[in-house]
Each structure stands twice: as structure tokens, then as C-alpha cells.
mmCIF file of C-alpha atoms and ligand atoms in Angstrom:
data_model
loop_
_atom_site.group_PDB
_atom_site.id
_atom_site.type_symbol
_atom_site.label_atom_id
_atom_site.label_comp_id
_atom_site.label_asym_id
_atom_site.label_seq_id
_atom_site.Cartn_x
_atom_site.Cartn_y
_atom_site.Cartn_z
ATOM 1 C CA UNK A 1 -102.385 6.435 -110.339
ATOM 2 C CA UNK A 2 -103.332 10.403 -110.531
ATOM 3 C CA UNK A 3 -101.864 12.698 -112.690
ATOM 4 C CA UNK A 4 -98.449 14.438 -111.473
ATOM 5 C CA UNK A 5 -97.831 17.979 -112.440
ATOM 6 C CA UNK A 6 -94.529 18.874 -111.391
ATOM 7 C CA UNK A 7 -93.572 22.871 -110.749
ATOM 8 C CA UNK A 8 -90.054 23.513 -111.979
ATOM 9 C CA UNK A 9 -89.975 26.780 -110.918
ATOM 10 C CA UNK A 10 -86.202 27.282 -112.001
ATOM 11 C CA UNK A 11 -83.958 30.487 -110.123
ATOM 12 C CA UNK A 12 -87.290 32.351 -110.450
ATOM 13 C CA UNK A 13 -89.168 33.607 -107.653
ATOM 14 C CA UNK A 14 -88.143 35.624 -104.824
ATOM 15 C CA UNK A 15 -89.610 34.764 -100.706
ATOM 16 C CA UNK A 16 -92.727 36.975 -101.222
ATOM 17 C CA UNK A 17 -93.645 35.684 -104.572
ATOM 18 C CA UNK A 18 -93.237 31.885 -102.697
ATOM 19 C CA UNK A 19 -95.995 33.487 -100.452
ATOM 20 C CA UNK A 20 -97.910 34.905 -102.493
ATOM 21 C CA UNK A 21 -98.334 31.557 -104.513
ATOM 22 C CA UNK A 22 -98.906 29.083 -101.975
ATOM 23 C CA UNK A 23 -101.723 31.518 -100.179
ATOM 24 C CA UNK A 24 -103.625 31.543 -103.887
ATOM 25 C CA UNK A 25 -102.752 27.868 -104.562
ATOM 26 C CA UNK A 26 -103.948 26.587 -101.273
ATOM 27 C CA UNK A 27 -106.930 28.292 -101.564
ATOM 28 C CA UNK A 28 -107.824 26.284 -104.054
ATOM 29 C CA UNK A 29 -105.731 23.242 -105.128
ATOM 30 C CA UNK A 30 -108.235 19.859 -104.865
ATOM 31 C CA UNK A 31 -105.980 17.127 -104.738
ATOM 32 C CA UNK A 32 -107.674 15.888 -108.288
ATOM 33 C CA UNK A 33 -103.892 15.952 -109.246
ATOM 34 C CA UNK A 34 -100.802 15.154 -107.645
ATOM 35 C CA UNK A 35 -98.589 18.764 -107.847
ATOM 36 C CA UNK A 36 -95.065 19.145 -106.557
ATOM 37 C CA UNK A 37 -92.945 21.873 -106.435
ATOM 38 C CA UNK A 38 -89.074 22.428 -106.956
ATOM 39 C CA UNK A 39 -87.837 25.094 -105.720
ATOM 40 C CA UNK A 40 -84.631 26.754 -105.350
ATOM 41 C CA UNK A 41 -82.697 25.143 -102.518
ATOM 42 C CA UNK A 42 -82.333 28.081 -100.651
ATOM 43 C CA UNK A 43 -86.657 28.529 -101.019
ATOM 44 C CA UNK A 44 -86.828 25.358 -99.738
ATOM 45 C CA UNK A 45 -87.774 25.432 -96.290
ATOM 46 C CA UNK A 46 -90.076 27.782 -96.463
ATOM 47 C CA UNK A 47 -91.563 25.961 -99.166
ATOM 48 C CA UNK A 48 -91.774 23.364 -97.121
ATOM 49 C CA UNK A 49 -93.335 25.589 -94.072
ATOM 50 C CA UNK A 50 -95.910 27.597 -96.542
ATOM 51 C CA UNK A 51 -97.317 24.291 -99.061
ATOM 52 C CA UNK A 52 -100.820 22.549 -97.828
ATOM 53 C CA UNK A 53 -99.228 19.905 -96.653
ATOM 54 C CA UNK A 54 -100.591 17.213 -99.677
ATOM 55 C CA UNK A 55 -98.368 19.340 -101.912
ATOM 56 C CA UNK A 56 -94.659 17.597 -102.054
ATOM 57 C CA UNK A 57 -91.787 20.052 -102.223
ATOM 58 C CA UNK A 58 -88.028 19.432 -103.894
ATOM 59 C CA UNK A 59 -85.523 20.268 -105.735
ATOM 60 C CA UNK A 60 -83.761 20.902 -109.501
ATOM 61 C CA UNK A 61 -80.865 19.207 -108.492
ATOM 62 C CA UNK A 62 -77.873 17.547 -105.561
ATOM 63 C CA UNK A 63 -74.833 16.450 -105.066
ATOM 64 C CA UNK A 64 -74.015 13.066 -105.997
ATOM 65 C CA UNK A 65 -72.283 12.972 -102.965
ATOM 66 C CA UNK A 66 -73.780 12.317 -99.377
ATOM 67 C CA UNK A 67 -71.593 14.951 -97.298
ATOM 68 C CA UNK A 68 -68.389 16.081 -97.312
ATOM 69 C CA UNK A 69 -66.016 18.813 -98.365
ATOM 70 C CA UNK A 70 -68.205 19.821 -101.326
ATOM 71 C CA UNK A 71 -68.217 23.144 -101.034
ATOM 72 C CA UNK A 72 -71.107 24.686 -102.403
ATOM 73 C CA UNK A 73 -72.816 21.543 -102.830
ATOM 74 C CA UNK A 74 -76.409 20.991 -101.709
ATOM 75 C CA UNK A 75 -76.635 17.004 -100.042
ATOM 76 C CA UNK A 76 -80.063 14.680 -100.925
ATOM 77 C CA UNK A 77 -79.097 13.667 -97.161
ATOM 78 C CA UNK A 78 -79.647 17.286 -96.284
ATOM 79 C CA UNK A 79 -82.821 17.434 -99.019
ATOM 80 C CA UNK A 80 -84.521 14.356 -97.447
ATOM 81 C CA UNK A 81 -83.465 15.744 -93.385
ATOM 82 C CA UNK A 82 -85.987 18.977 -94.311
ATOM 83 C CA UNK A 83 -88.697 16.386 -95.360
ATOM 84 C CA UNK A 84 -87.659 16.985 -98.915
ATOM 85 C CA UNK A 85 -89.447 14.137 -101.519
ATOM 86 C CA UNK A 86 -87.482 14.419 -104.670
ATOM 87 C CA UNK A 87 -84.853 15.608 -106.906
ATOM 88 C CA UNK A 88 -85.013 16.705 -110.309
ATOM 89 C CA UNK A 89 -81.967 15.476 -112.550
ATOM 90 C CA UNK A 90 -80.370 15.571 -115.895
ATOM 91 C CA UNK A 91 -82.827 18.750 -116.897
ATOM 92 C CA UNK A 92 -81.371 19.938 -120.361
ATOM 93 C CA UNK A 93 -79.961 23.104 -119.187
ATOM 94 C CA UNK A 94 -78.092 21.671 -116.555
ATOM 95 C CA UNK A 95 -76.842 19.636 -119.564
ATOM 96 C CA UNK A 96 -76.592 22.285 -121.193
ATOM 97 C CA UNK A 97 -74.723 25.187 -118.995
ATOM 98 C CA UNK A 98 -73.589 22.553 -116.784
ATOM 99 C CA UNK A 99 -72.092 20.234 -118.258
ATOM 100 C CA UNK A 100 -73.669 16.498 -116.933
ATOM 101 C CA UNK A 101 -74.243 13.677 -118.896
ATOM 102 C CA UNK A 102 -76.045 10.936 -118.663
ATOM 103 C CA UNK A 103 -73.349 9.058 -117.571
ATOM 104 C CA UNK A 104 -72.257 10.679 -114.820
ATOM 105 C CA UNK A 105 -76.098 11.278 -113.721
ATOM 106 C CA UNK A 106 -76.419 7.626 -113.125
ATOM 107 C CA UNK A 107 -74.501 7.917 -110.459
ATOM 108 C CA UNK A 108 -76.804 10.992 -108.937
ATOM 109 C CA UNK A 109 -80.032 9.016 -110.050
ATOM 110 C CA UNK A 110 -78.602 5.888 -107.455
ATOM 111 C CA UNK A 111 -77.599 8.381 -104.296
ATOM 112 C CA UNK A 112 -80.833 9.849 -104.395
ATOM 113 C CA UNK A 113 -82.815 7.282 -104.128
ATOM 114 C CA UNK A 114 -80.360 5.411 -101.485
ATOM 115 C CA UNK A 115 -81.015 8.440 -99.634
ATOM 116 C CA UNK A 116 -85.057 7.830 -99.588
ATOM 117 C CA UNK A 117 -85.777 10.315 -102.210
ATOM 118 C CA UNK A 118 -87.414 10.533 -105.441
ATOM 119 C CA UNK A 119 -85.487 11.057 -109.153
ATOM 120 C CA UNK A 120 -87.102 12.905 -111.764
ATOM 121 C CA UNK A 121 -85.038 11.178 -114.515
ATOM 122 C CA UNK A 122 -84.992 14.065 -117.403
ATOM 123 C CA UNK A 123 -84.228 12.977 -121.402
ATOM 124 C CA UNK A 124 -84.655 14.890 -124.649
ATOM 125 C CA UNK A 125 -83.953 15.609 -127.743
ATOM 126 C CA UNK A 126 -82.578 19.865 -129.386
ATOM 127 C CA UNK A 127 -84.311 20.492 -132.024
ATOM 128 C CA UNK A 128 -81.219 19.763 -134.442
ATOM 129 C CA UNK A 129 -80.925 15.807 -133.323
ATOM 130 C CA UNK A 130 -85.368 15.926 -134.099
ATOM 131 C CA UNK A 131 -84.426 17.394 -137.552
ATOM 132 C CA UNK A 132 -82.254 13.831 -137.893
ATOM 133 C CA UNK A 133 -84.282 11.158 -137.103
ATOM 134 C CA UNK A 134 -82.114 11.255 -133.628
ATOM 135 C CA UNK A 135 -84.724 11.547 -131.140
ATOM 136 C CA UNK A 136 -85.508 7.734 -130.500
ATOM 137 C CA UNK A 137 -81.954 6.599 -130.533
ATOM 138 C CA UNK A 138 -80.792 9.701 -128.621
ATOM 139 C CA UNK A 139 -83.744 8.709 -125.944
ATOM 140 C CA UNK A 140 -82.754 4.992 -125.503
ATOM 141 C CA UNK A 141 -78.810 5.990 -124.697
ATOM 142 C CA UNK A 142 -80.170 8.381 -122.232
ATOM 143 C CA UNK A 143 -82.292 5.740 -120.516
ATOM 144 C CA UNK A 144 -79.904 3.398 -120.417
ATOM 145 C CA UNK A 145 -76.709 5.275 -119.343
ATOM 146 C CA UNK A 146 -78.688 6.842 -116.868
ATOM 147 C CA UNK A 147 -80.759 3.471 -115.520
ATOM 148 C CA UNK A 148 -77.639 1.212 -116.253
ATOM 149 C CA UNK A 149 -76.993 -1.265 -113.003
ATOM 150 C CA UNK A 150 -79.360 0.711 -110.646
ATOM 151 C CA UNK A 151 -80.739 -1.632 -108.635
ATOM 152 C CA UNK A 152 -84.589 -2.875 -109.138
ATOM 153 C CA UNK A 153 -85.544 -1.614 -105.957
ATOM 154 C CA UNK A 154 -84.292 1.790 -107.040
ATOM 155 C CA UNK A 155 -87.240 1.522 -109.953
ATOM 156 C CA UNK A 156 -90.234 2.343 -107.695
ATOM 157 C CA UNK A 157 -88.509 6.069 -106.996
ATOM 158 C CA UNK A 158 -88.136 6.518 -110.020
ATOM 159 C CA UNK A 159 -89.563 8.871 -112.629
ATOM 160 C CA UNK A 160 -88.510 9.884 -116.522
ATOM 161 C CA UNK A 161 -89.662 13.310 -117.693
ATOM 162 C CA UNK A 162 -88.972 13.794 -121.374
ATOM 163 C CA UNK A 163 -88.932 17.270 -121.998
ATOM 164 C CA UNK A 164 -87.563 18.402 -125.921
ATOM 165 C CA UNK A 165 -85.109 21.192 -125.422
ATOM 166 C CA UNK A 166 -86.554 22.327 -128.286
ATOM 167 C CA UNK A 167 -90.086 22.631 -126.991
ATOM 168 C CA UNK A 168 -88.637 24.388 -123.097
ATOM 169 C CA UNK A 169 -89.199 27.772 -122.623
ATOM 170 C CA UNK A 170 -90.279 28.093 -126.377
ATOM 171 C CA UNK A 171 -94.265 27.975 -126.501
ATOM 172 C CA UNK A 172 -93.742 25.312 -129.369
ATOM 173 C CA UNK A 173 -95.011 22.000 -127.558
ATOM 174 C CA UNK A 174 -94.435 18.790 -129.217
ATOM 175 C CA UNK A 175 -98.277 18.067 -130.523
ATOM 176 C CA UNK A 176 -99.934 15.167 -128.426
ATOM 177 C CA UNK A 177 -98.926 12.690 -131.287
ATOM 178 C CA UNK A 178 -95.707 14.063 -131.376
ATOM 179 C CA UNK A 179 -95.187 13.439 -127.550
ATOM 180 C CA UNK A 180 -97.052 9.935 -127.575
ATOM 181 C CA UNK A 181 -94.717 8.467 -129.456
ATOM 182 C CA UNK A 182 -91.421 9.189 -127.530
ATOM 183 C CA UNK A 183 -93.614 8.263 -124.122
ATOM 184 C CA UNK A 184 -94.474 4.645 -125.776
ATOM 185 C CA UNK A 185 -90.795 4.436 -127.164
ATOM 186 C CA UNK A 186 -89.870 4.908 -123.392
ATOM 187 C CA UNK A 187 -92.459 2.723 -121.494
ATOM 188 C CA UNK A 188 -91.092 -0.224 -123.933
ATOM 189 C CA UNK A 189 -86.674 0.486 -123.445
ATOM 190 C CA UNK A 190 -87.941 0.451 -119.630
ATOM 191 C CA UNK A 191 -90.464 -2.498 -119.630
ATOM 192 C CA UNK A 192 -88.225 -4.713 -121.559
ATOM 193 C CA UNK A 193 -84.657 -3.584 -118.776
ATOM 194 C CA UNK A 194 -87.474 -3.857 -116.383
ATOM 195 C CA UNK A 195 -90.510 -6.258 -116.668
ATOM 196 C CA UNK A 196 -91.432 -6.266 -113.278
ATOM 197 C CA UNK A 197 -91.799 -1.565 -113.150
ATOM 198 C CA UNK A 198 -91.341 -0.441 -116.913
ATOM 199 C CA UNK A 199 -95.898 -0.681 -116.709
ATOM 200 C CA UNK A 200 -95.721 1.416 -113.577
ATOM 201 C CA UNK A 201 -92.995 3.950 -114.148
ATOM 202 C CA UNK A 202 -94.342 7.577 -114.393
ATOM 203 C CA UNK A 203 -93.420 8.876 -117.127
ATOM 204 C CA UNK A 204 -94.524 12.766 -117.927
ATOM 205 C CA UNK A 205 -93.527 15.615 -120.449
ATOM 206 C CA UNK A 206 -92.217 18.859 -120.293
ATOM 207 C CA UNK A 207 -92.235 21.400 -122.643
ATOM 208 C CA UNK A 208 -94.084 24.908 -123.234
ATOM 209 C CA UNK A 209 -96.930 22.882 -121.145
ATOM 210 C CA UNK A 210 -100.187 25.554 -120.424
ATOM 211 C CA UNK A 211 -103.796 25.368 -118.947
ATOM 212 C CA UNK A 212 -104.612 24.872 -123.826
ATOM 213 C CA UNK A 213 -102.498 22.404 -124.114
ATOM 214 C CA UNK A 214 -102.487 20.043 -121.212
ATOM 215 C CA UNK A 215 -105.524 18.187 -121.182
ATOM 216 C CA UNK A 216 -105.055 17.175 -124.676
ATOM 217 C CA UNK A 217 -101.226 16.425 -123.854
ATOM 218 C CA UNK A 218 -101.997 14.587 -120.442
ATOM 219 C CA UNK A 219 -105.189 12.302 -122.902
ATOM 220 C CA UNK A 220 -102.246 10.606 -124.469
ATOM 221 C CA UNK A 221 -101.984 6.561 -123.418
ATOM 222 C CA UNK A 222 -98.461 6.873 -121.774
ATOM 223 C CA UNK A 223 -98.098 10.344 -120.479
ATOM 224 C CA UNK A 224 -98.484 10.428 -117.073
ATOM 225 C CA UNK A 225 -98.139 14.264 -116.055
ATOM 226 C CA UNK A 226 -96.629 16.970 -116.490
ATOM 227 C CA UNK A 227 -92.998 18.744 -115.977
ATOM 228 C CA UNK A 228 -93.645 22.148 -116.249
ATOM 229 C CA UNK A 229 -91.781 26.321 -115.924
ATOM 230 C CA UNK A 230 -93.776 28.736 -117.498
ATOM 231 C CA UNK A 231 -97.004 27.882 -115.801
ATOM 232 C CA UNK A 232 -96.070 26.418 -112.755
ATOM 233 C CA UNK A 233 -94.550 30.163 -111.815
ATOM 234 C CA UNK A 234 -98.058 32.055 -111.558
ATOM 235 C CA UNK A 235 -101.238 29.651 -108.645
ATOM 236 C CA UNK A 236 -103.880 30.352 -111.049
ATOM 237 C CA UNK A 237 -102.368 28.763 -114.672
ATOM 238 C CA UNK A 238 -100.392 25.892 -111.960
ATOM 239 C CA UNK A 239 -104.201 25.121 -110.730
ATOM 240 C CA UNK A 240 -105.801 24.632 -114.319
ATOM 241 C CA UNK A 241 -102.638 22.775 -115.231
ATOM 242 C CA UNK A 242 -104.059 20.548 -111.955
ATOM 243 C CA UNK A 243 -107.820 20.587 -113.029
ATOM 244 C CA UNK A 244 -108.539 23.434 -110.733
ATOM 245 C CA UNK A 245 -109.739 26.073 -112.831
HETATM 246 P P1 13P B 301 -91.496 25.523 -120.195
HETATM 247 O O1 13P B 301 -92.685 24.831 -119.400
HETATM 248 O O2 13P B 301 -90.917 27.288 -119.573
HETATM 249 O O3 13P B 301 -91.263 25.224 -121.369
HETATM 250 O O4 13P B 301 -90.246 24.617 -119.469
HETATM 251 C C1 13P B 301 -90.233 23.074 -119.470
HETATM 252 C C2 13P B 301 -88.984 22.819 -118.245
HETATM 253 O O5 13P B 301 -88.271 23.469 -118.429
HETATM 254 C C3 13P B 301 -89.400 22.060 -116.878
HETATM 255 O O6 13P B 301 -88.707 21.307 -116.414
#
């Protein structure tokens, strides 16, 4: 399977920036690696309109409900209706600032996948958890809680993103060995929980992925791609991550 790079634009860019990005990106993107963009919900229609068809677009969060009286929420069904492809769920910024928990995310993952979208479920430890030696057990809890009782059919539309919180937006990247250790652990949890799917699930690394460190990260056996913040904002950088220098 091709490596996958997801650009998580977070709450950045205005409509003009979005147009500028695709003007440059579309010209040089060669589909060597898969490229997906997670935009702000309000920009989704222009991303959908301006992107080259081989790029897939999605969101950074959505409601666990399909419709109804949930003021201010974005429905996964509406995203699907607009040709959306995926949703990032449980990003550490949502856990930190909006109180999301792995247990609560279990329902969102189910709804998103049942609506025909791909769920990109994020897990990762803080620096103090790493220093206390808790990384592997914490990741295991996050995976079990998020994926408990998910139907097997759902797993084909699941991606896991390992994002150590201490590496996000800090310029400190996990070393390829540190990342591979956790990815191999995630792979073994998935394989023992879901024998038919664990080996096939894409596991992405996120946390200060840049053009100058992407190749050694992607060369690791269990790293199937990257979830990228800062370096996805400029077309030139994101093209470099996609293998199109
Ligand atoms: P940076 O690539 O800016 O560290 O952000 C990572 C991230 O949070 C992607 O979801």
C-alpha cells in the first residue's frame, strides 16, 4: 500500500490561502504517495472544489450524532453528503482543550465509520507519561477504549495515528526508533485484537514531521505515513513530504 500523508491544517488558513495552496500543489503532485487534507469545516467546500481529484478531503472532528438538536456540531452524514472522505478523531488538542476521552471517542469512531467515512483515530503520550515509562501501556488503553466493541467490518475504514504529544508543534520529533517501537506495539495490539485486520491497518506517525526527517520515519517497517501539522501548510513542504520535491 502507498504511504499516506495527511495534512492537518488545524485552525489555520483563510479562503485565499486555501486557493494559493492548491494552485501550487495541484501542479506538481504526482500521486507517488497518497495525500489527504483535513481542513476547517467551513473551508471544506472550497477544498473539495479546488483540490486535484486524487487528493481526498476530510475534517478534524465531527459530532457523534448524525442529525438533530446539537447546535454548532458538524454531522458526519453531512460530510459524507458533501463528498468527504475521512475524519480525524481524538487529536491530542481535542483531548487537551475539549475534554475528549478514549471512551467517549468510541462512539464517534463507530458513527463516522457507519456513515461510510474513514476514522483516523489519534493516540499518544505526554512527556511526563513517557518519562514515567507509561507510553506503551497508555497507548494500549487508548486503543482498547477507542476500539472496544467496534464491529469487525468497521476496521477496514480505520487508521491509527500515533502522535506523541511532546512532539506536536515543538520541533522535537520522535526518533525513527522511538516511533517504530510504538508503531510495532500498536500493530501487535491490533493483530491480537483483530487477527484479520491488524496487519493491514495503516498506522501514521505525527509530531514535527518535516521534509528533512520524513524519509527516515517512513522507512520504518510499521510506519505507513504521517499526520502533519506545520509542514502541511505550505504546498512546497507538503509536496516534499509526498515525495515530489
Ligand atoms: P506538527 O506537524 O506541527 O508537529 O503537528 C502534528 C499534528 O498535530 C498533526 O495532527
